[in-house]
PDB file of C-alpha atoms in Angstrom:
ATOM      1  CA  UNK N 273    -157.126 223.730-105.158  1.00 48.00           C
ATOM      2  CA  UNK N 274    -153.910 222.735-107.091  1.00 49.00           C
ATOM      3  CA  UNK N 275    -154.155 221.237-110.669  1.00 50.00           C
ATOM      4  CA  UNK N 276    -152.839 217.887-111.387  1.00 51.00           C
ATOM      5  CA  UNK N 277    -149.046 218.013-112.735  1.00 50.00           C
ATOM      6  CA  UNK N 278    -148.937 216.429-115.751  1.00 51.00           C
ATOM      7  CA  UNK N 279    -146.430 214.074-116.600  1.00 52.00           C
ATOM      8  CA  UNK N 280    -144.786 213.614-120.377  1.00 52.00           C
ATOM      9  CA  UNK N 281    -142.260 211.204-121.590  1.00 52.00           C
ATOM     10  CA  UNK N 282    -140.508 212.020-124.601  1.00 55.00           C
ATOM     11  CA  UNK N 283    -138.521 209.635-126.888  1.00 52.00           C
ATOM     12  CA  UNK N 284    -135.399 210.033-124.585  1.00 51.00           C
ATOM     13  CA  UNK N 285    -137.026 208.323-122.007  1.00 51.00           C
ATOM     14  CA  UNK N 286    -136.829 211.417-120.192  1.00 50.00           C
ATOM     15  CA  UNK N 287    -139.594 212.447-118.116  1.00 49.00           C
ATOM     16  CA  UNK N 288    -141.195 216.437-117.887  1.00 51.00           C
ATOM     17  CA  UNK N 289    -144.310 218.046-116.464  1.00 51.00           C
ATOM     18  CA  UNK N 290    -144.985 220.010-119.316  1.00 51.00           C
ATOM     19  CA  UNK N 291    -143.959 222.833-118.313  1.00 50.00           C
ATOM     20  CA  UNK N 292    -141.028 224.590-118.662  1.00 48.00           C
ATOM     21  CA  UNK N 293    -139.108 222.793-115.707  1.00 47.00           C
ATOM     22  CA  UNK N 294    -136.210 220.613-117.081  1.00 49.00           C
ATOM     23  CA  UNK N 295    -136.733 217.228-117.580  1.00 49.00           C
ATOM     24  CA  UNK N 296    -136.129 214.623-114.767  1.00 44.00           C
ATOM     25  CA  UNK N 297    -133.556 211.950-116.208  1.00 46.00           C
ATOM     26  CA  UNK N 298    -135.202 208.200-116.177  1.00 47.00           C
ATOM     27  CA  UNK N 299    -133.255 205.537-114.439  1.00 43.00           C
ATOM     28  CA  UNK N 300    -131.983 202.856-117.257  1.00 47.00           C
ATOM     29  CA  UNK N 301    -132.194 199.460-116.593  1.00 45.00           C
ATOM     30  CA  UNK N 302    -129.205 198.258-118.412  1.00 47.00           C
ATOM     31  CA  UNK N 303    -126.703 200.861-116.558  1.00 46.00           C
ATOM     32  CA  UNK N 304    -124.422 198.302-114.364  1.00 45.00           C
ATOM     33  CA  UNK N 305    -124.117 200.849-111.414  1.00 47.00           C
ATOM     34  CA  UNK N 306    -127.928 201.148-111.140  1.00 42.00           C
ATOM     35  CA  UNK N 307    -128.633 197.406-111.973  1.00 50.00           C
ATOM     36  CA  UNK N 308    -130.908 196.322-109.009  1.00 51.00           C
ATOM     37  CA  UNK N 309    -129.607 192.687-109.595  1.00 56.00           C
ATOM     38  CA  UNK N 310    -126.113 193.321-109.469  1.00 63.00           C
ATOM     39  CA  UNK N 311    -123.542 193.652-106.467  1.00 72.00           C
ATOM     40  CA  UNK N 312    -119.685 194.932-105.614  1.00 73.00           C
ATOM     41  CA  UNK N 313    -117.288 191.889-105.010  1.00 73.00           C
ATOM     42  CA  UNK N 314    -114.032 192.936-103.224  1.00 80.00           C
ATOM     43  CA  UNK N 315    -110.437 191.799-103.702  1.00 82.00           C
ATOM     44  CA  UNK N 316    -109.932 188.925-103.570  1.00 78.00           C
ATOM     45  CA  UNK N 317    -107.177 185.891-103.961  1.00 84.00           C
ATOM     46  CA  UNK N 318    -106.902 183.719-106.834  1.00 82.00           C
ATOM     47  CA  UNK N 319    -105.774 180.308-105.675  1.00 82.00           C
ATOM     48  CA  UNK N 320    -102.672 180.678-107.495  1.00 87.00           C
ATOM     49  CA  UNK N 321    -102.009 183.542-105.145  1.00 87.00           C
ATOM     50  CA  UNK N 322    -102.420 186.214-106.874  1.00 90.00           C
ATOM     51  CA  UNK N 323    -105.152 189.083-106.675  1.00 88.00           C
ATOM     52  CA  UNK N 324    -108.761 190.427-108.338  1.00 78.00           C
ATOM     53  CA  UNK N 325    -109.266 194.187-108.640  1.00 82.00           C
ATOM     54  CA  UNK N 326    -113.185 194.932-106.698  1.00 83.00           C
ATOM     55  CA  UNK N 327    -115.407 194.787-109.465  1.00 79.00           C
ATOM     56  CA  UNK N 328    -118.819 195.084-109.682  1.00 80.00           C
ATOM     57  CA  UNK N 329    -120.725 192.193-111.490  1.00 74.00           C
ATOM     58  CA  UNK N 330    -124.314 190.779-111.496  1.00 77.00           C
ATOM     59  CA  UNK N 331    -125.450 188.364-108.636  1.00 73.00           C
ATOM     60  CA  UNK N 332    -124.916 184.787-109.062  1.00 73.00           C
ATOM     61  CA  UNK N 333    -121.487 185.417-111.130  1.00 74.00           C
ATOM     62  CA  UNK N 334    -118.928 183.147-110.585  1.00 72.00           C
ATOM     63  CA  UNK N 335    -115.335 184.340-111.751  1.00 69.00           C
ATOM     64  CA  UNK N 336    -113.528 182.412-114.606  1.00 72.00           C
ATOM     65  CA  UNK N 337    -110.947 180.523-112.390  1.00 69.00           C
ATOM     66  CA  UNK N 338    -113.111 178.939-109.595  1.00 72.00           C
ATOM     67  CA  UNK N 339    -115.819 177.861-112.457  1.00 74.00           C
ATOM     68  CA  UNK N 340    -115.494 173.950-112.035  1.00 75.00           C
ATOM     69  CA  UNK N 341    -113.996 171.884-115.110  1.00 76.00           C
ATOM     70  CA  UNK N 342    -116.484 169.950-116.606  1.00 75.00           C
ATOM     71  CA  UNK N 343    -115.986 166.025-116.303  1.00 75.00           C
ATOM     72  CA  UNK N 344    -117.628 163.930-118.466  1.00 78.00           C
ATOM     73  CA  UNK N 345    -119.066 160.442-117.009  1.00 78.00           C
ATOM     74  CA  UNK N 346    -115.892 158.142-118.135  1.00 74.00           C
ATOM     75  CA  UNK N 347    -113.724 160.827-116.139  1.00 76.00           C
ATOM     76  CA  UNK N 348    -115.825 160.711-113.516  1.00 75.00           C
ATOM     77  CA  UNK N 349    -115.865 156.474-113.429  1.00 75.00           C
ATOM     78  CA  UNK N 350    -112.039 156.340-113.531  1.00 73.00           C
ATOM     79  CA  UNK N 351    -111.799 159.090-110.404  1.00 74.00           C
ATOM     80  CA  UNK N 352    -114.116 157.368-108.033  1.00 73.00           C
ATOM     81  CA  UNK N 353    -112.627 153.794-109.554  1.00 69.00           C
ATOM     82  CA  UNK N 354    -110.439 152.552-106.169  1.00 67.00           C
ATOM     83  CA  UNK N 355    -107.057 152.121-106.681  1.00 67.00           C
ATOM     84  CA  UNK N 356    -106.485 148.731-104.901  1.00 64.00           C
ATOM     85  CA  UNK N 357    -108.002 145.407-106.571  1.00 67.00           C
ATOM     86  CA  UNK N 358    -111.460 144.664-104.685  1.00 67.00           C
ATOM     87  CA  UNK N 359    -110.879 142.834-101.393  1.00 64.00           C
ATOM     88  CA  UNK N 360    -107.543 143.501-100.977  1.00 65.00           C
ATOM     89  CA  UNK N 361    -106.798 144.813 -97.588  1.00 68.00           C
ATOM     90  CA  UNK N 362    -104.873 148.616 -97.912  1.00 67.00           C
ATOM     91  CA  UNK N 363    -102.933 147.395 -95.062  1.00 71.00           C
ATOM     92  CA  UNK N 364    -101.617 144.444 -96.978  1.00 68.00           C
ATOM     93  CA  UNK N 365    -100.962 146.327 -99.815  1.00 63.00           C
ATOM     94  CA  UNK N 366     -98.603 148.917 -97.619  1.00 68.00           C
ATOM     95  CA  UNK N 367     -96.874 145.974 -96.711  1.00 64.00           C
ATOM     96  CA  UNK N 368     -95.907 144.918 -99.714  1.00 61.00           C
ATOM     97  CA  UNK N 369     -94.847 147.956-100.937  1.00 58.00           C
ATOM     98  CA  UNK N 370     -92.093 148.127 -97.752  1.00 58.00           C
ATOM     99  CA  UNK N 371     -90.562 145.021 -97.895  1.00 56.00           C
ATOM    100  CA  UNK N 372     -87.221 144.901 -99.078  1.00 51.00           C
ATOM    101  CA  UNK N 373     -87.279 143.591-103.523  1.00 51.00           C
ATOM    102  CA  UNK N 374     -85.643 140.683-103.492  1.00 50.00           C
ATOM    103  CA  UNK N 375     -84.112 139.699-105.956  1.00 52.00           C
ATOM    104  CA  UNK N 376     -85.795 138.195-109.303  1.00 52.00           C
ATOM    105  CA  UNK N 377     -83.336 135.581-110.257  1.00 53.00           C
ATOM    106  CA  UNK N 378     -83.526 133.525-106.863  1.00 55.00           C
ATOM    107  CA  UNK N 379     -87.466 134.224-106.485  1.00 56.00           C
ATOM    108  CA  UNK N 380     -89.302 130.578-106.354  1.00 59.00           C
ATOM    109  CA  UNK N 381     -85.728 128.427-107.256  1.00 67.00           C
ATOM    110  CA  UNK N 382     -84.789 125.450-105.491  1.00 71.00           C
ATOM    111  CA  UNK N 383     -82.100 125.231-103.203  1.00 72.00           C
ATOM    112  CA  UNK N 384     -80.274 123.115-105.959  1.00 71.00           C
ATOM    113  CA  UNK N 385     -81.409 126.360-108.401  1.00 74.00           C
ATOM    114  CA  UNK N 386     -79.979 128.437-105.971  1.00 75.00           C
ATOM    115  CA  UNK N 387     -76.505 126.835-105.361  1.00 76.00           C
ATOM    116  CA  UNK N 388     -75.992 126.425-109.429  1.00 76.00           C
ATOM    117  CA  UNK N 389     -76.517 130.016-109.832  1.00 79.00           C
ATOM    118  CA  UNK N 390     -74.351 130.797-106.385  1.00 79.00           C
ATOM    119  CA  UNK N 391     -71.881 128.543-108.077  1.00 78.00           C
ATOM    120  CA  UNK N 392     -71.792 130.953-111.664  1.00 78.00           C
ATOM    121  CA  UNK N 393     -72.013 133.646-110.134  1.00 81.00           C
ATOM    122  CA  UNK N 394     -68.467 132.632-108.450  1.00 77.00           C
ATOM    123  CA  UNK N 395     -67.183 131.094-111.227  1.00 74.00           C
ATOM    124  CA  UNK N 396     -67.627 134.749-113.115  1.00 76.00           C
ATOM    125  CA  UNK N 397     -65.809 136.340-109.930  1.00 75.00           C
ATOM    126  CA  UNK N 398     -62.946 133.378-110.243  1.00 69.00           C
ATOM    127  CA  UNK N 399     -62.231 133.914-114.297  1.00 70.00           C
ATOM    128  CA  UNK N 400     -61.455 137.463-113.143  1.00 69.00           C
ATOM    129  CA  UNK N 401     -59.102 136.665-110.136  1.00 66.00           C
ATOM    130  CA  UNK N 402     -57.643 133.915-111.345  1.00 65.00           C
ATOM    131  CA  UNK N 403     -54.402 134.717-111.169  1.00 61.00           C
ATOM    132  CA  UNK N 404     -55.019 135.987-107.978  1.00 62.00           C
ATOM    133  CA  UNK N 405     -56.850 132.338-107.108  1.00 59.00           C
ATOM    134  CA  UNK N 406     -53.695 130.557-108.218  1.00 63.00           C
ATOM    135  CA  UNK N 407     -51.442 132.809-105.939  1.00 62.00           C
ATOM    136  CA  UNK N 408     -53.186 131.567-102.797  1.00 65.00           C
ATOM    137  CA  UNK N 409     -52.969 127.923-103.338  1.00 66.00           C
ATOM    138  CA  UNK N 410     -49.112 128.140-104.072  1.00 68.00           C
ATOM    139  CA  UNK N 411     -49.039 130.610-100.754  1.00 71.00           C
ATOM    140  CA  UNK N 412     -51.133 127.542 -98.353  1.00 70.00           C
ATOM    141  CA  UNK N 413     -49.066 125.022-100.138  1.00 69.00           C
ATOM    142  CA  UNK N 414     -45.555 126.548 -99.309  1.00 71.00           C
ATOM    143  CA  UNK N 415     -47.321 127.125 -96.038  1.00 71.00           C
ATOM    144  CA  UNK N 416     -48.274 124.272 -95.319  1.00 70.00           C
ATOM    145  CA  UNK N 417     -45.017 122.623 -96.725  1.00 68.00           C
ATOM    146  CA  UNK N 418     -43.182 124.946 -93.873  1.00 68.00           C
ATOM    147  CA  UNK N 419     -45.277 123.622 -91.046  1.00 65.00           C
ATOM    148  CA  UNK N 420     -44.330 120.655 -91.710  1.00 58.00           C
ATOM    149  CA  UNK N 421     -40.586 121.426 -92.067  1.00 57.00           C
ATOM    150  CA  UNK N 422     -40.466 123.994 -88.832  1.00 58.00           C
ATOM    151  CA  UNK N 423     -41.830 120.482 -87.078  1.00 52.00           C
ATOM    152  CA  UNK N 424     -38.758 119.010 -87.938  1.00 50.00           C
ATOM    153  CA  UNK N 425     -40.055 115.898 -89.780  1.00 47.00           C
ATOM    154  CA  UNK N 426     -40.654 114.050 -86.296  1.00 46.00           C
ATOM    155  CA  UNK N 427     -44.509 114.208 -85.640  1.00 44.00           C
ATOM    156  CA  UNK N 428     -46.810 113.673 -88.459  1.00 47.00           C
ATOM    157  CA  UNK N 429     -49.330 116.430 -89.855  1.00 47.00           C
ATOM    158  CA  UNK N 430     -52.504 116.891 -88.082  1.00 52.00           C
ATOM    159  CA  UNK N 431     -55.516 115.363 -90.107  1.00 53.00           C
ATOM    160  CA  UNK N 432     -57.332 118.748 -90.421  1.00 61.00           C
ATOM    161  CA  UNK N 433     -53.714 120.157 -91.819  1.00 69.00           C
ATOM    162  CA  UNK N 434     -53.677 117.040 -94.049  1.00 77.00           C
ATOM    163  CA  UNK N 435     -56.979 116.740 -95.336  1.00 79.00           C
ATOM    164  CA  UNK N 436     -56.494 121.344 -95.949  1.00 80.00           C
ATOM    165  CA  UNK N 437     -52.798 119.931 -98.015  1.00 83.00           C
ATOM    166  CA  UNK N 438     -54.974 117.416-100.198  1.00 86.00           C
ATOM    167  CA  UNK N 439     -57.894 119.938-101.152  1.00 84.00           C
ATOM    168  CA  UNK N 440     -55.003 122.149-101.761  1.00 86.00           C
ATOM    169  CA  UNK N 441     -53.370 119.960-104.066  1.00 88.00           C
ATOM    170  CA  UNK N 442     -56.744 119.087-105.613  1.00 88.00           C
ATOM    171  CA  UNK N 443     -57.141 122.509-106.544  1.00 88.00           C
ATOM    172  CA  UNK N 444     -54.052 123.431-107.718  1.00 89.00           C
ATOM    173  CA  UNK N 445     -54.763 119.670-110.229  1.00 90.00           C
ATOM    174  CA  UNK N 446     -58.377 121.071-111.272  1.00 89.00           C
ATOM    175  CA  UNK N 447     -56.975 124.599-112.058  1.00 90.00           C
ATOM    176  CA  UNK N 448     -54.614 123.325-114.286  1.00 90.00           C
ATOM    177  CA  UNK N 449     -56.901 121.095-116.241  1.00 90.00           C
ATOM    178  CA  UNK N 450     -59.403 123.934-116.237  1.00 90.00           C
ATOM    179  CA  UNK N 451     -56.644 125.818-117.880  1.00 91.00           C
ATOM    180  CA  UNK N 452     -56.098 123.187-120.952  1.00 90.00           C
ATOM    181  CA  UNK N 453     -59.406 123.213-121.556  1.00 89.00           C
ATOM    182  CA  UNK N 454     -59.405 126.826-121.836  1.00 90.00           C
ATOM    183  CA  UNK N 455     -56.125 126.664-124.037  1.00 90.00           C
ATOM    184  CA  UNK N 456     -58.363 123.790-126.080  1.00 88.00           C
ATOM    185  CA  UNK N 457     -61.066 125.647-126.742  1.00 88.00           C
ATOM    186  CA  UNK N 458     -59.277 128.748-127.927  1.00 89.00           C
ATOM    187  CA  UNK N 459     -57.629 126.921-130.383  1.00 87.00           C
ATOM    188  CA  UNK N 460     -60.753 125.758-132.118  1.00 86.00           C
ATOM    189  CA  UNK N 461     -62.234 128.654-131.724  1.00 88.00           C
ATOM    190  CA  UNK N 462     -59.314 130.684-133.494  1.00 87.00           C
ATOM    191  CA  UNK N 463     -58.698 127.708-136.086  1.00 86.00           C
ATOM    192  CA  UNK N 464     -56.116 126.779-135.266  1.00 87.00           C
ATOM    193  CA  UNK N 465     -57.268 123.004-134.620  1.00 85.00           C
ATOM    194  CA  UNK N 466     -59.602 122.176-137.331  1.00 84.00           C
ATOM    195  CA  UNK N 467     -61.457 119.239-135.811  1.00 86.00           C
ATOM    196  CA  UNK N 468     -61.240 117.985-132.320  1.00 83.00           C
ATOM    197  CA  UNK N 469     -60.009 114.607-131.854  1.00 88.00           C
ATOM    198  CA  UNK N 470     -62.603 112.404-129.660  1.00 88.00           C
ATOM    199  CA  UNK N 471     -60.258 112.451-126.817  1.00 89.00           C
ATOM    200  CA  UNK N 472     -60.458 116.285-126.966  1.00 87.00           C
ATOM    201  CA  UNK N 473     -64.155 116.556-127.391  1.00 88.00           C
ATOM    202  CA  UNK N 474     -64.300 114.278-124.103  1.00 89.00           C
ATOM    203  CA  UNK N 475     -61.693 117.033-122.182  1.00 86.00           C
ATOM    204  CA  UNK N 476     -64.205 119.695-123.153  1.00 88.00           C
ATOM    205  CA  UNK N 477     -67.079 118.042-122.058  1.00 90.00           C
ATOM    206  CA  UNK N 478     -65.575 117.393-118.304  1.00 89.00           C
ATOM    207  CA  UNK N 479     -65.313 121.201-117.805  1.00 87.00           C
ATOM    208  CA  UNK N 480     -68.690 121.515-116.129  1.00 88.00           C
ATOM    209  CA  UNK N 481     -68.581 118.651-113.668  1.00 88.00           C
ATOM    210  CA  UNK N 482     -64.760 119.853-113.160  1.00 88.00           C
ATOM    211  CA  UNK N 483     -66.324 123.383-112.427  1.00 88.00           C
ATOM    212  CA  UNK N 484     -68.614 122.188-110.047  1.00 88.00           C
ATOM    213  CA  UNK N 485     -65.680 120.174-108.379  1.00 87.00           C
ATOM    214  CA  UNK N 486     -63.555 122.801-107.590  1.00 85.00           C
ATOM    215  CA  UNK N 487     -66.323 125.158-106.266  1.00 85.00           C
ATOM    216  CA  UNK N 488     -67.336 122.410-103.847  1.00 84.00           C
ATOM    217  CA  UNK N 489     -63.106 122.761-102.658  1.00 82.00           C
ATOM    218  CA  UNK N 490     -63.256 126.220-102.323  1.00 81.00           C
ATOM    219  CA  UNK N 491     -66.507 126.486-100.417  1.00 78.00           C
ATOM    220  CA  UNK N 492     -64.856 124.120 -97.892  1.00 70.00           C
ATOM    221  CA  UNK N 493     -61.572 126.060 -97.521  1.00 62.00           C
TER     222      UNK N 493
END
């Protein structure tokens, strides 16, 4: 009958039988290749596209990049706040956003809002052509004056060629007086006149309404 081997465990943690046989090495639990709880985790792709080397790590770890960012509660009531205003319809909103921006300065005017700002808006465009303005009534007068001429004085004018030669004319009177108003106000504005007689204060004050006149004319033309 065989004896009992006997088993000793020195302070290596190595284990012998007390005999002369070497000892048999003791499995360490903190040695990563002989953890039971760990496991091998192959390459794989970060999602910025680049690679991880296989490593070995303990289960349940979860690699630096894919560990999610912690969000406290405000950040988390702002995300799942909706983006529309509540009860307004997506679909209406979308709609919106397509149409065409008009534009701000005729939004909500009257028609009479709109034709005064129609009407600065050309009177802008007419201080820079106006030499170019003043060219085309002389050209339709001389035009017109030729018509009549080339009909050899016999037959009268038509009345849309006469009422087109007295808007003409009308033109031609408002652009000049627009002009000494002009010439007026430089003056004072230069010093030249010190104080503006009554009768000149009453010229200056006619430039609107005279504005407005010759608009209406030109619109017509």
């Amino acid at each position: 009958m065989m004896a009992a081997a006997h088993y000793v465990t020195d302070e290596t943690g190595a284990v012998s039988t007390g005999d002369a046989s070497p000892p048999v090495p003791r499995p360490r639990s903190d040695s990563p290749n002989m953890s039971l709880d760990s496991k091998y985790i192959p390459a794989t792709q970060r999602p910025d596209g680049t690679w991880r080397k296989p490593r070995r790590v303990r289960d349940g770890y979860v690699p630096q990049e894919e560990v999610p960012v912690y969000e406290n509660k405000y950040v988390k009531f702002f995300k799942s706040k909706p983006d529309l205003p509540p009860g307004l319809n997506p679909e209406e909103a979308n709609k919106g956003k397509q149409q065409p921006k008009q534009d701000g300065d005729t939004v909500g005017l009257s028609k009479s809002a709109k034709r005064n700002l129609k009407r600065k808006e050309k009177r802008k465009q007419q201080q820079q052509e106006k030499g170019e303005g003043e060219a085309d009534v002389e050209e339709l007068s001389q035009s017109l004056q030729k018509t009549a001429v080339s009909g050899g004085g016999h037959s009268p004018l038509g009345l849309g060629d006469s009422e087109t030669s007295e808007r003409a004319k009308k033109i031609k009177n408002l652009k000049k007086k627009l002009r000494q108003i002009d010439d007026l106000q430089q003056k004072l504005d230069s010093g030249e006149i010190k104080q503006a007689t009554k009768e000149q204060l009453e010229k200056l004050s006619r430039r609107k309404a005279l504005e407005e006149e010759l608009e209406d004319l030109e619109l017509d033309l």
